[in-house]
Coordinates of C-alpha atoms and ligand atoms in Angstrom, one line a residue:
X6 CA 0.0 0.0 0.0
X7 CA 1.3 3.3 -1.1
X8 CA 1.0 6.6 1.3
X9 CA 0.9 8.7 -1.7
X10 CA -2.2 9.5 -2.9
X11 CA -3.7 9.3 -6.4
X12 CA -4.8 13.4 -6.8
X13 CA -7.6 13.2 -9.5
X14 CA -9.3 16.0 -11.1
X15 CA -13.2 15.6 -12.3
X16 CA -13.9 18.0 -15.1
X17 CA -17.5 17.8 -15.9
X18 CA -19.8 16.9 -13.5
X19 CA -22.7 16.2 -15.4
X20 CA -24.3 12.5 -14.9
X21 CA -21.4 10.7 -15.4
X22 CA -18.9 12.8 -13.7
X23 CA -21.6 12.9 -10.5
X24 CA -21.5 9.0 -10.6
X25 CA -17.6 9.2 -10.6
X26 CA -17.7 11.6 -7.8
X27 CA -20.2 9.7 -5.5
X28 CA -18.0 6.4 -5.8
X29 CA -15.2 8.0 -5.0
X30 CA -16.8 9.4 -1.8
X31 CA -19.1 6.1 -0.7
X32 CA -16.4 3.7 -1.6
X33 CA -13.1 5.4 -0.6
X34 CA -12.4 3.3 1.6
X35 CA -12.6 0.1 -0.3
X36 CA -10.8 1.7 -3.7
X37 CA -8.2 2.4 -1.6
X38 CA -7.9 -1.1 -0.8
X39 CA -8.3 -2.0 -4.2
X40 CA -5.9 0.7 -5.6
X41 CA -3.5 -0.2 -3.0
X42 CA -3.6 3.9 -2.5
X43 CA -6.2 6.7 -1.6
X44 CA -7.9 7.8 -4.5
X45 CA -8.3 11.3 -3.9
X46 CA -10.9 13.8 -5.9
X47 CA -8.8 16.9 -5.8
X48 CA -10.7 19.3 -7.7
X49 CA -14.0 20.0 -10.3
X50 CA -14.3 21.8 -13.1
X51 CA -17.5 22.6 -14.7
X52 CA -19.3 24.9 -17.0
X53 CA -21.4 26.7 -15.2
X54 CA -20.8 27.6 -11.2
X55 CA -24.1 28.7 -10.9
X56 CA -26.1 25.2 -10.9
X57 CA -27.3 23.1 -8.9
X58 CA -25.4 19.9 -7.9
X59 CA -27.4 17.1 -6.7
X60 CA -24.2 16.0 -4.9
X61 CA -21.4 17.6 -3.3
X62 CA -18.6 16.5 -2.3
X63 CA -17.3 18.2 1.1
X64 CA -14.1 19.6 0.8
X65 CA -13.4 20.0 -3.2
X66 CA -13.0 23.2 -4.8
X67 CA -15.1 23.5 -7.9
X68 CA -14.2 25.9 -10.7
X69 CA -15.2 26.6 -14.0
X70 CA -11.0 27.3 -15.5
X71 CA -9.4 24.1 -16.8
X72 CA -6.2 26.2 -15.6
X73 CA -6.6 25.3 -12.3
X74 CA -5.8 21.8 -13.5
X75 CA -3.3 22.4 -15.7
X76 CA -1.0 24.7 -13.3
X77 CA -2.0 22.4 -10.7
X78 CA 1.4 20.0 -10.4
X79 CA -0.4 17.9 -7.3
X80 CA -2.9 16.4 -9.9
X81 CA -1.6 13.2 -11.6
X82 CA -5.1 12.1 -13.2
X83 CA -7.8 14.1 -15.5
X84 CA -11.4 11.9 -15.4
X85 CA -12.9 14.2 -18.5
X86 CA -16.6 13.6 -18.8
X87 CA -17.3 16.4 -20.9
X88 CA -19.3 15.6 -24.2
X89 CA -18.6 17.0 -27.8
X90 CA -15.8 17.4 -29.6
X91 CA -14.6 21.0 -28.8
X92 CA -14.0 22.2 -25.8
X93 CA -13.5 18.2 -24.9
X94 CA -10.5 17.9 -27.5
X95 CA -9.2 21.3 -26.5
X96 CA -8.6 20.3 -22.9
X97 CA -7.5 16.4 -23.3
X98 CA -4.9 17.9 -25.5
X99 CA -4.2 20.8 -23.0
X100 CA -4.3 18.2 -20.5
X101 CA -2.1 15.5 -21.9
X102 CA 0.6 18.5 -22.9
X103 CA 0.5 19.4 -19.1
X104 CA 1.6 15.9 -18.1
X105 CA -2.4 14.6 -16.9
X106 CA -2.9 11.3 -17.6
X107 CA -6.4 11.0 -19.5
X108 CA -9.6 8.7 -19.0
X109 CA -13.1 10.0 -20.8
X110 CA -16.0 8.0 -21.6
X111 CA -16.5 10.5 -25.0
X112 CA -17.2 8.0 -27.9
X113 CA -17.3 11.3 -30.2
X114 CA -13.7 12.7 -29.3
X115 CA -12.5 9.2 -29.6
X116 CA -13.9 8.3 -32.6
X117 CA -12.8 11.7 -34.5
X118 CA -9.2 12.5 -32.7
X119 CA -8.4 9.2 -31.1
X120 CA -5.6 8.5 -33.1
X121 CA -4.4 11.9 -32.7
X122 CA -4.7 11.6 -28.7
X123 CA -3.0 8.4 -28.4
X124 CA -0.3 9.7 -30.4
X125 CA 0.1 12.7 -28.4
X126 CA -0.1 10.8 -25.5
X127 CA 2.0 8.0 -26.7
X128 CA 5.0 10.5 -27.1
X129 CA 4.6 12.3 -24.1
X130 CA 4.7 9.0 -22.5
X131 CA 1.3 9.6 -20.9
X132 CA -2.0 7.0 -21.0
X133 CA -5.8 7.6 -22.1
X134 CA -8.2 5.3 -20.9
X135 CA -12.2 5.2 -22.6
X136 CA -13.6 2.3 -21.0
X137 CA -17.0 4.2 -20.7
X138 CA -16.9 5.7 -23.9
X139 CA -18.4 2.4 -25.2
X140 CA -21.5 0.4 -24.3
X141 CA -21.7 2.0 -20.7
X142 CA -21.4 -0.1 -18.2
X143 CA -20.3 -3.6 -20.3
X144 CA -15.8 -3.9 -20.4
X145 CA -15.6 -4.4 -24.3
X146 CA -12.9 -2.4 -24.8
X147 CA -10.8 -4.1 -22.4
X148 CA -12.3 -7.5 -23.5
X149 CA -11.1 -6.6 -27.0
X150 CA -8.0 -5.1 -26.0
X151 CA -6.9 -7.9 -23.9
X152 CA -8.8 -10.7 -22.6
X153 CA -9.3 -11.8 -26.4
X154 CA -5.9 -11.0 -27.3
X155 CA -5.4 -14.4 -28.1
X156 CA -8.1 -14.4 -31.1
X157 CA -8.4 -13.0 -34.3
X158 CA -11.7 -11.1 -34.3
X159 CA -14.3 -12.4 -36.7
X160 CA -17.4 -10.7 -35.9
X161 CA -18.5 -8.2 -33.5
X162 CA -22.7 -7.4 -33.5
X163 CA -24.7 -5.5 -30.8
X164 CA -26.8 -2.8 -29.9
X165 CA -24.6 -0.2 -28.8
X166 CA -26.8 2.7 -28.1
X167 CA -28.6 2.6 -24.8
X168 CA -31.5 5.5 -25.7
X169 CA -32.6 3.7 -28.6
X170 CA -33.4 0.9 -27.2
X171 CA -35.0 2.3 -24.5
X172 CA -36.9 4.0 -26.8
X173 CA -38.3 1.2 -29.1
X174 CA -38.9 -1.0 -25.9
X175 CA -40.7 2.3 -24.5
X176 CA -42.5 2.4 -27.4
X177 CA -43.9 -1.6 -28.0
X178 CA -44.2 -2.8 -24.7
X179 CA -45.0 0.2 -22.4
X180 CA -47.4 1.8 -25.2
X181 CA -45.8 4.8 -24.9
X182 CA -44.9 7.3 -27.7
X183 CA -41.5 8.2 -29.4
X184 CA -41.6 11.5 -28.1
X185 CA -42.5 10.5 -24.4
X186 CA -39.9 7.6 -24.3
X187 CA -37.0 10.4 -25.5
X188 CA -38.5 12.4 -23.0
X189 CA -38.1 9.9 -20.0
X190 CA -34.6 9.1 -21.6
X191 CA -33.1 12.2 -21.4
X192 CA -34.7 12.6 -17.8
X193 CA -32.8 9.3 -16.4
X194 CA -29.8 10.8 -17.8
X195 CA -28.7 8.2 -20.8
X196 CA -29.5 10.5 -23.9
X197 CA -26.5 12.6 -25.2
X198 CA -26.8 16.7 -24.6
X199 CA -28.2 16.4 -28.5
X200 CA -30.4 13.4 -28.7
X201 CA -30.6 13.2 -32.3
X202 CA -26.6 11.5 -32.2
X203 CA -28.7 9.0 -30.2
X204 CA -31.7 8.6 -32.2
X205 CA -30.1 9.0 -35.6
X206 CA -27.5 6.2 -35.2
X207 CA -24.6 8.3 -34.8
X208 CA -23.7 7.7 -31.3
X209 CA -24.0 3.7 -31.9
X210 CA -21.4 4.3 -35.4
X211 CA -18.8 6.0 -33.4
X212 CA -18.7 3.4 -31.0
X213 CA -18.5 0.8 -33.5
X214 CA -15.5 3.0 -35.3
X215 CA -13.6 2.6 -31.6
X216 CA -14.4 -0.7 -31.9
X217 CA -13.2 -1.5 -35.1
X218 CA -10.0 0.0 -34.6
X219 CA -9.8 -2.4 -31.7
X220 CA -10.4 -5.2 -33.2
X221 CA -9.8 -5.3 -37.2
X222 CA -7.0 -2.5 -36.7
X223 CA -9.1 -0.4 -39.8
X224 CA -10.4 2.6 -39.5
X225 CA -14.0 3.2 -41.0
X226 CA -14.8 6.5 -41.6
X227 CA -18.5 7.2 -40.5
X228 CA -20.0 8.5 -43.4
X229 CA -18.8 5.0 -45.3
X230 CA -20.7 2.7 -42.9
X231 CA -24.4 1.8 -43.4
X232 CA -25.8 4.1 -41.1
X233 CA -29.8 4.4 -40.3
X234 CA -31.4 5.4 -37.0
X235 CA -34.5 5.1 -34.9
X236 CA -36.2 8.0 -36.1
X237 CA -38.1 6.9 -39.3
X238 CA -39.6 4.0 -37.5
X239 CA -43.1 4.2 -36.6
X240 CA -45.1 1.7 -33.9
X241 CA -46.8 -0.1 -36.3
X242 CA -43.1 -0.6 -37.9
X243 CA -42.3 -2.9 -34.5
X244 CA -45.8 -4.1 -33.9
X245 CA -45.7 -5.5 -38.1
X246 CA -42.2 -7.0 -37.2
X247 CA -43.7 -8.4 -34.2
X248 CA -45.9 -10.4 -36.1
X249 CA -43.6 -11.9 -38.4
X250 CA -41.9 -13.0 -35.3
X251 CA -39.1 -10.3 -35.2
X252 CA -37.7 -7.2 -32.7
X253 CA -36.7 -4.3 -34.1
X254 CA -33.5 -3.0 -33.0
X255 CA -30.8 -0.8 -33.7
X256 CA -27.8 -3.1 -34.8
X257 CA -24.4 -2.5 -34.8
X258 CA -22.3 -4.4 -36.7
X259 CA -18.9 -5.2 -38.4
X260 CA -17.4 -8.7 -39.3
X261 CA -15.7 -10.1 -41.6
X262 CA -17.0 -11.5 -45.0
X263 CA -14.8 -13.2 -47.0
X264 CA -11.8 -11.4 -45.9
X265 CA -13.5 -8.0 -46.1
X266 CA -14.7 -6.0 -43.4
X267 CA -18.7 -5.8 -44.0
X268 CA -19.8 -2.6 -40.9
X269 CA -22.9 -1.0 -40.2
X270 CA -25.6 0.2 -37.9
X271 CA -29.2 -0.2 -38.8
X272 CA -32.4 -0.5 -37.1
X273 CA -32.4 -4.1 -38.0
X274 CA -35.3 -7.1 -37.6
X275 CA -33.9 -9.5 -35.5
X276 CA -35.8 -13.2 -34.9
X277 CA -37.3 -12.7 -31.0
X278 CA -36.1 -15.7 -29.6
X279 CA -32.3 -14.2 -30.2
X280 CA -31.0 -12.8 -26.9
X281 CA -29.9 -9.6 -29.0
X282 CA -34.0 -9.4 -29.4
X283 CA -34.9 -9.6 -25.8
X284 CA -32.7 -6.8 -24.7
X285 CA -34.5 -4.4 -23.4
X286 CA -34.7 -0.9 -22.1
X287 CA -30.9 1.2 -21.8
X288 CA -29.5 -2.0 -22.3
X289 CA -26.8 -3.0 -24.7
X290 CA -25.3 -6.1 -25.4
X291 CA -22.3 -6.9 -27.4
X292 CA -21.4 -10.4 -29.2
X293 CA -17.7 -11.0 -30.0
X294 CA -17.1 -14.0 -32.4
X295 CA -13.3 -15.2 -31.6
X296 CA -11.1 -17.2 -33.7
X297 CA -10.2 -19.8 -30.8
X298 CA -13.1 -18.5 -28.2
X299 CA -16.1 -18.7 -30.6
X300 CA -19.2 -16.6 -29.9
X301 CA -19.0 -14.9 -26.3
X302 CA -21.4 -12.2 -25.1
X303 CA -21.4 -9.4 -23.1
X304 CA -24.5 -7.8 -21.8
X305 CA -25.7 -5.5 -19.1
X306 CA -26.3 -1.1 -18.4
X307 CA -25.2 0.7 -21.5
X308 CA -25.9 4.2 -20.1
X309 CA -26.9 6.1 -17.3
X310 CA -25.0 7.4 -14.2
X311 CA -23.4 4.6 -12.0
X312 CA -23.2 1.9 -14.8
X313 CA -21.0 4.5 -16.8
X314 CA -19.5 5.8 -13.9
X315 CA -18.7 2.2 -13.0
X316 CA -16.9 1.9 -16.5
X317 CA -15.1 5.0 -15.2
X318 CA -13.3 3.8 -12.3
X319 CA -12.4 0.6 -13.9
X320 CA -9.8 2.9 -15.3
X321 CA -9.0 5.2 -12.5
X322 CA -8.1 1.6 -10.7
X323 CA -6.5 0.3 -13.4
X324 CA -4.5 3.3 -13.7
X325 CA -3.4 3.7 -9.9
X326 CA -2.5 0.3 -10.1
X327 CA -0.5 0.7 -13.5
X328 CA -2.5 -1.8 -15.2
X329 CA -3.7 1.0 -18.0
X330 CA -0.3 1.6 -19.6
X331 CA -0.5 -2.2 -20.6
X332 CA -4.3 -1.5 -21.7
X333 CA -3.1 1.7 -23.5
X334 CA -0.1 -0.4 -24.9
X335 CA -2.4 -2.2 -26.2
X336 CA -4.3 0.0 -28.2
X337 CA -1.6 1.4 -29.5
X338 CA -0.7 -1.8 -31.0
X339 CA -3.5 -2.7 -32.9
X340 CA -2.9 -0.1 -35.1
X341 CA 0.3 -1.4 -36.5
X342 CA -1.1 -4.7 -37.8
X343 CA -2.9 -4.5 -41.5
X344 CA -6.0 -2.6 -41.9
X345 CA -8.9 -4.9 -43.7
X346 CA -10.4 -3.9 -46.9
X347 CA -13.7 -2.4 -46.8
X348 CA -16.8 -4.4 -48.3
X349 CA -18.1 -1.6 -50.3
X350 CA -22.3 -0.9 -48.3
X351 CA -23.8 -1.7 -51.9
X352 CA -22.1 -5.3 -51.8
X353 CA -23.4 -5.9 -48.7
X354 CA -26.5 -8.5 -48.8
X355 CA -29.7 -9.1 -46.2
X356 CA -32.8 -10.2 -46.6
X357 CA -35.1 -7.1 -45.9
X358 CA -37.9 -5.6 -44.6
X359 CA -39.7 -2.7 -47.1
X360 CA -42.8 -0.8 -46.0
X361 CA -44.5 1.5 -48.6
X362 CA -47.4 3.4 -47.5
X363 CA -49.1 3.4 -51.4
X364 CA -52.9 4.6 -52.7
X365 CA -55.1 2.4 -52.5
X366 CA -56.4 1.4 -56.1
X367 CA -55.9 -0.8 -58.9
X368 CA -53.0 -1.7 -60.4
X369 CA -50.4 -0.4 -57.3
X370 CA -49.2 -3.8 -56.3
X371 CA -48.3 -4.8 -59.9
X372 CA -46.4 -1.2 -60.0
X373 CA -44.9 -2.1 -56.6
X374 CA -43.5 -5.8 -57.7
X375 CA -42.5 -5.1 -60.9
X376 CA -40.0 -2.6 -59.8
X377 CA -39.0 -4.9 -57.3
X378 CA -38.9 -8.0 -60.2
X379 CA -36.6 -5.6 -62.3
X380 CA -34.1 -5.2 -59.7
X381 CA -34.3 -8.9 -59.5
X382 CA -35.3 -9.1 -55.8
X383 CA -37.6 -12.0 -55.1
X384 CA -40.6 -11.3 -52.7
X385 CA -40.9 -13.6 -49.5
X386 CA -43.9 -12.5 -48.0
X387 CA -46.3 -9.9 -48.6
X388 CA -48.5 -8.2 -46.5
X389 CA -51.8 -5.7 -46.8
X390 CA -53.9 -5.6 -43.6
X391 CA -57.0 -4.7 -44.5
X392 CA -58.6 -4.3 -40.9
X393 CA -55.4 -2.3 -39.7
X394 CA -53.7 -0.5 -42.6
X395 CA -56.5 1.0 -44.4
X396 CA -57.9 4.3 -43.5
X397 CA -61.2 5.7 -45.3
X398 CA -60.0 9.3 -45.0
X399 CA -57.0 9.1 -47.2
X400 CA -57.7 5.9 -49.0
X401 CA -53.8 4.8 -48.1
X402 CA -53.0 1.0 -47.6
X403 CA -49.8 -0.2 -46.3
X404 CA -47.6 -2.8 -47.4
X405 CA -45.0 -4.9 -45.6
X406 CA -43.1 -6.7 -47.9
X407 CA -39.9 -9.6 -47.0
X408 CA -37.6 -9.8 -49.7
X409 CA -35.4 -12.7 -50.0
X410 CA -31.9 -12.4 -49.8
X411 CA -30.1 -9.2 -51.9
X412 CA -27.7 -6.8 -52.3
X413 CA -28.0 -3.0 -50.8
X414 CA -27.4 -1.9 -54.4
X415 CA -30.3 -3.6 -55.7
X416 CA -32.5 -2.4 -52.8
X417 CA -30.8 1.1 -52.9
X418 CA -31.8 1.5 -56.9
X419 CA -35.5 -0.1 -56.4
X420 CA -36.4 2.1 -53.2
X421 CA -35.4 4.8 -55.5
X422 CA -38.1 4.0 -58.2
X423 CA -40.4 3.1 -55.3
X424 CA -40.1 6.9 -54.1
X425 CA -40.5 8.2 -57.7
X426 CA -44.1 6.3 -58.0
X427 CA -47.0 8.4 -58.2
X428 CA -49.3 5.8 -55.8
X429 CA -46.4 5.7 -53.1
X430 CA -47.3 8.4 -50.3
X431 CA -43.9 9.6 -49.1
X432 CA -40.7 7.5 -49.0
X433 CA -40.8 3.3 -48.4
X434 CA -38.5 2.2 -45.5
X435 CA -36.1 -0.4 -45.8
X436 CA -34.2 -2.9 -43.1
X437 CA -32.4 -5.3 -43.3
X438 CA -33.0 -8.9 -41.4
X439 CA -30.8 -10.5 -39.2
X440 CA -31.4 -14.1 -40.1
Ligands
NAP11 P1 -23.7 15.9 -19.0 O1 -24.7 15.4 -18.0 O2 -24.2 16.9 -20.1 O3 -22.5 16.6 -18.3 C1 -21.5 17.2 -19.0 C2 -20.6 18.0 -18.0 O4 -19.6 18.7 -18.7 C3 -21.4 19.1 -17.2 O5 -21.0 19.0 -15.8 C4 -20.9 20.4 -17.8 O6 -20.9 21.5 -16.9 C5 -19.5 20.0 -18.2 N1 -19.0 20.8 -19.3 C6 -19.5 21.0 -20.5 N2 -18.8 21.8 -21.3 C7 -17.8 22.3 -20.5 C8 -16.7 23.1 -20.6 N3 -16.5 23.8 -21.8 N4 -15.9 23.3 -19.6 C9 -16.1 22.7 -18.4 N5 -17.1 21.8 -18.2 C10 -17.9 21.6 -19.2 O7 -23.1 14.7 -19.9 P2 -22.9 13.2 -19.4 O8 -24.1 12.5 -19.7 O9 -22.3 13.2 -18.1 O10 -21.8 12.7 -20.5 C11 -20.4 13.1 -20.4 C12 -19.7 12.3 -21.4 O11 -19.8 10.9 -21.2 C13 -20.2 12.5 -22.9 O12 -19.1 12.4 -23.7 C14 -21.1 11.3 -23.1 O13 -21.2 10.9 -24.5 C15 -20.4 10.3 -22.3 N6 -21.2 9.1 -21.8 C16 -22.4 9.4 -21.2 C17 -23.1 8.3 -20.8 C18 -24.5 8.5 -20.1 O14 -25.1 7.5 -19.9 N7 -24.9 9.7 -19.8 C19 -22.7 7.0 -21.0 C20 -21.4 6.8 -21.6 C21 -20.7 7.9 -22.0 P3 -22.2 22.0 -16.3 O15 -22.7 21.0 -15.3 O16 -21.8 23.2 -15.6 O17 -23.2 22.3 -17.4
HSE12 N1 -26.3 8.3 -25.1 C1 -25.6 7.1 -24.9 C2 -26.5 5.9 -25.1 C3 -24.9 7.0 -23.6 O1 -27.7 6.2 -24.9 O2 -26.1 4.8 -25.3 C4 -24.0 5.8 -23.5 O3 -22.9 5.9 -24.3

């Protein structure tokens, strides 16, 4: 046991940062066991003085000057829980260039300067830890980073983005609407400070770009994966996937096909008796498919205060105890091995799930199929509900129609000639099918 303490500085203090802070208080006394010294919260930083804190901890100066950290030579450790990517990449590289050593649970500042960081870090001889910054509460980064060291990486699938998924389980099985459910998300503190990176899969991507650095060593940029989010789907979207036997949920995804690396993140029908299906509310869960392991996964909190916070001091221990600089070693690593080719998103091949809201008169299904019998994509099911789908006011019927296995391309060129049909009422939405 050391007598020096570990002086750490807090800046943010927002939900995750409060959840850092209260463990540190209610379980000094046990970290410092674990640590095998006192972790000590030296000093906060914030935004704005002014608010309200719904915990305080006695004896910490709070400020709102990131100096006070930097001249501050006491402080070995910066915890940065502040979310964007400007002010957050203007301090971690302040920080880092004052001698801090870094964790943050920011998935965007990772995804967009990581390698930057880690190189800035790496020659300063200094460690970043992001633990949190991916699925919350679950260790995937150090599961990737080093208890699968041992396997090539095959596969990794999951729902990575804990608002989503509270929202679509919100939304079938407490009746409640999308609006309400983002509400009551943002309340219990596991949106984002702009929920639409939640809702619009862009939170989910950037964790999947940290993750496939991890893992394939290839950096996808986001704008080249298959990207889709919650916000086009509709309730009777899950309730007709529910009665074809499916969830729908927002899938992240990148494996390897063929020796190219196939990624993407997709509201996605997935068969209901898969566990990925029954995960429910800010939940994530993450499947890793190891060359000597096989399929493992990981599943549990993937947002909200203590998970993430939990997530959080995984690192600050890890770092008092000097297990991070292997972690960060690590990382650093797996970017010298060969990047994998990217499987171009138009070569990439589902079955899916298309529903056109089209007039309803003669002659529109034959318009509908044709287009899709041109683009050679072979109908497995077809549905038109006439006790559900049909309204009298604006003569509209609705069609859910299963395709059998094909390419994005072919589905990207025949939704576009779906859109451009006079009897379609506003755009057709596609998924793909995890079967
Ligand atoms: P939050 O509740 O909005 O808190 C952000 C904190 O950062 C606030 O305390 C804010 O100060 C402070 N801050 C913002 N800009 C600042 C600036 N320029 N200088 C100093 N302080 C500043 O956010 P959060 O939910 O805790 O998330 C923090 C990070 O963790 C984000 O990157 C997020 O993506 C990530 N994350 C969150 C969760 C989650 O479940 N919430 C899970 C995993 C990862 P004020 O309090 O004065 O406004
Ligand atoms: N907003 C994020 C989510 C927080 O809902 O998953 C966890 O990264």
């Amino acid at each position: 046991m050391s007598d020096t303490p570990l002086n750490i500085a807090l800046i943010g203090f927002g939900t995750v940062g409060t959840g850092v802070a209260r463990i540190l208080t209610e379980e000094h006394e046990q970290l410092r066991v674990r640590a095998g010294r006192e972790l000590r919260l030296s000093r906060i930083v914030v935004r704005d003085l002014g608010k309200t804190r719904e915990f305080n901890p006695a004896d910490v100066p709070i400020s709102s000057c990131i100096d006070d950290v930097l001249n501050d030579d006491s402080i070995d450790l910066a915890v940065q829980l502040v979310g964007g990517t400007d002010a957050a990449l203007e301090y971690a590289t302040r920080l880092l260039g004052a001698g801090k050593d870094l964790i943050t649970a920011n998935k965007a500042l990772i995804c967009a300067h990581g390698p930057e960081l880690f190189q800035i870090a790496a020659d300063g001889g200094r460690t970043i830890c992001f633990e949190a910054a991916v699925a919350g509460g679950i260790p995937v980064v150090n599961a990737i980073t080093t208890a699968l060291t041992g396997n090539r990486i095959e596969a990794i699938e999951g729902i990575l983005n804990g608002t989503s998924n509270f929202i679509l389980t919100q939304m079938l099985s407490e009746n409640q609407s999308y609006d309400q459910s983002l509400s009551l998300a943002q309340e219990l503190g596991y949106a984002e400070a702009d929920p639409t990176l939640d809702v619009d899969g862009t939170d989910a991507a950037q964790k999947l770009v940290i993750l496939t650095r991890l893992a394939f060593s290839t950096d996808v940029p986001v704008g080249e994966m298959s990207r889709k989010g919650i916000d086009e789907l509709t309730l009777s979207d899950l309730e007709a996937a529910a009665s074809l036997g499916y969830r729908i949920k927002l899938l992240a995804m990148a494996k390897l096909n063929n020796g190219q690396l196939e990624t993407s993140v997709q509201p996605t029908l997935v068969p209901q008796n898969r566990e990925l299906a029954q995960t429910q509310g800010a939940d994530n869960i993450v499947t890793i498919t190891g060359s000597a392991v096989g399929r493992l996964g990981l599943a549990g909190a993937g947002a909200g205060q203590l998970p993430t916070a939990s997530a959080v001091m995984a690192d600050v221990v890890d770092f008092a105890t000097g297990r991070a600089i292997n972690t960060f070693k690590a990382v650093l690593r797996s970017r010298d091995q060969n990047p994998v080719e990217i499987l171009p998103q138009d070569e990439q091949k589902h079955r899916f799930y298309l529903r056109c809201t089209v007039d309803d008169r003669p002659h529109v299904l034959a318009d509908v199929t044709d287009i899709l019998g041109r683009h050679g994509i072979s109908i497995s099911s077809l549905l038109q509900d006439e006790s559900r789908m049909a309204t009298a006011s604006d003569q509209a019927a609705r069609l859910i129609i299963m395709t059998h296995r094909v390419s994005e391309g072919q589905m990207r060129s025949a939704d576009a000639e779906l859109d451009a049909l006079s009897c379609v009422q506003g755009n057709c939405l596609r998924l793909p099918v995890a079967d």
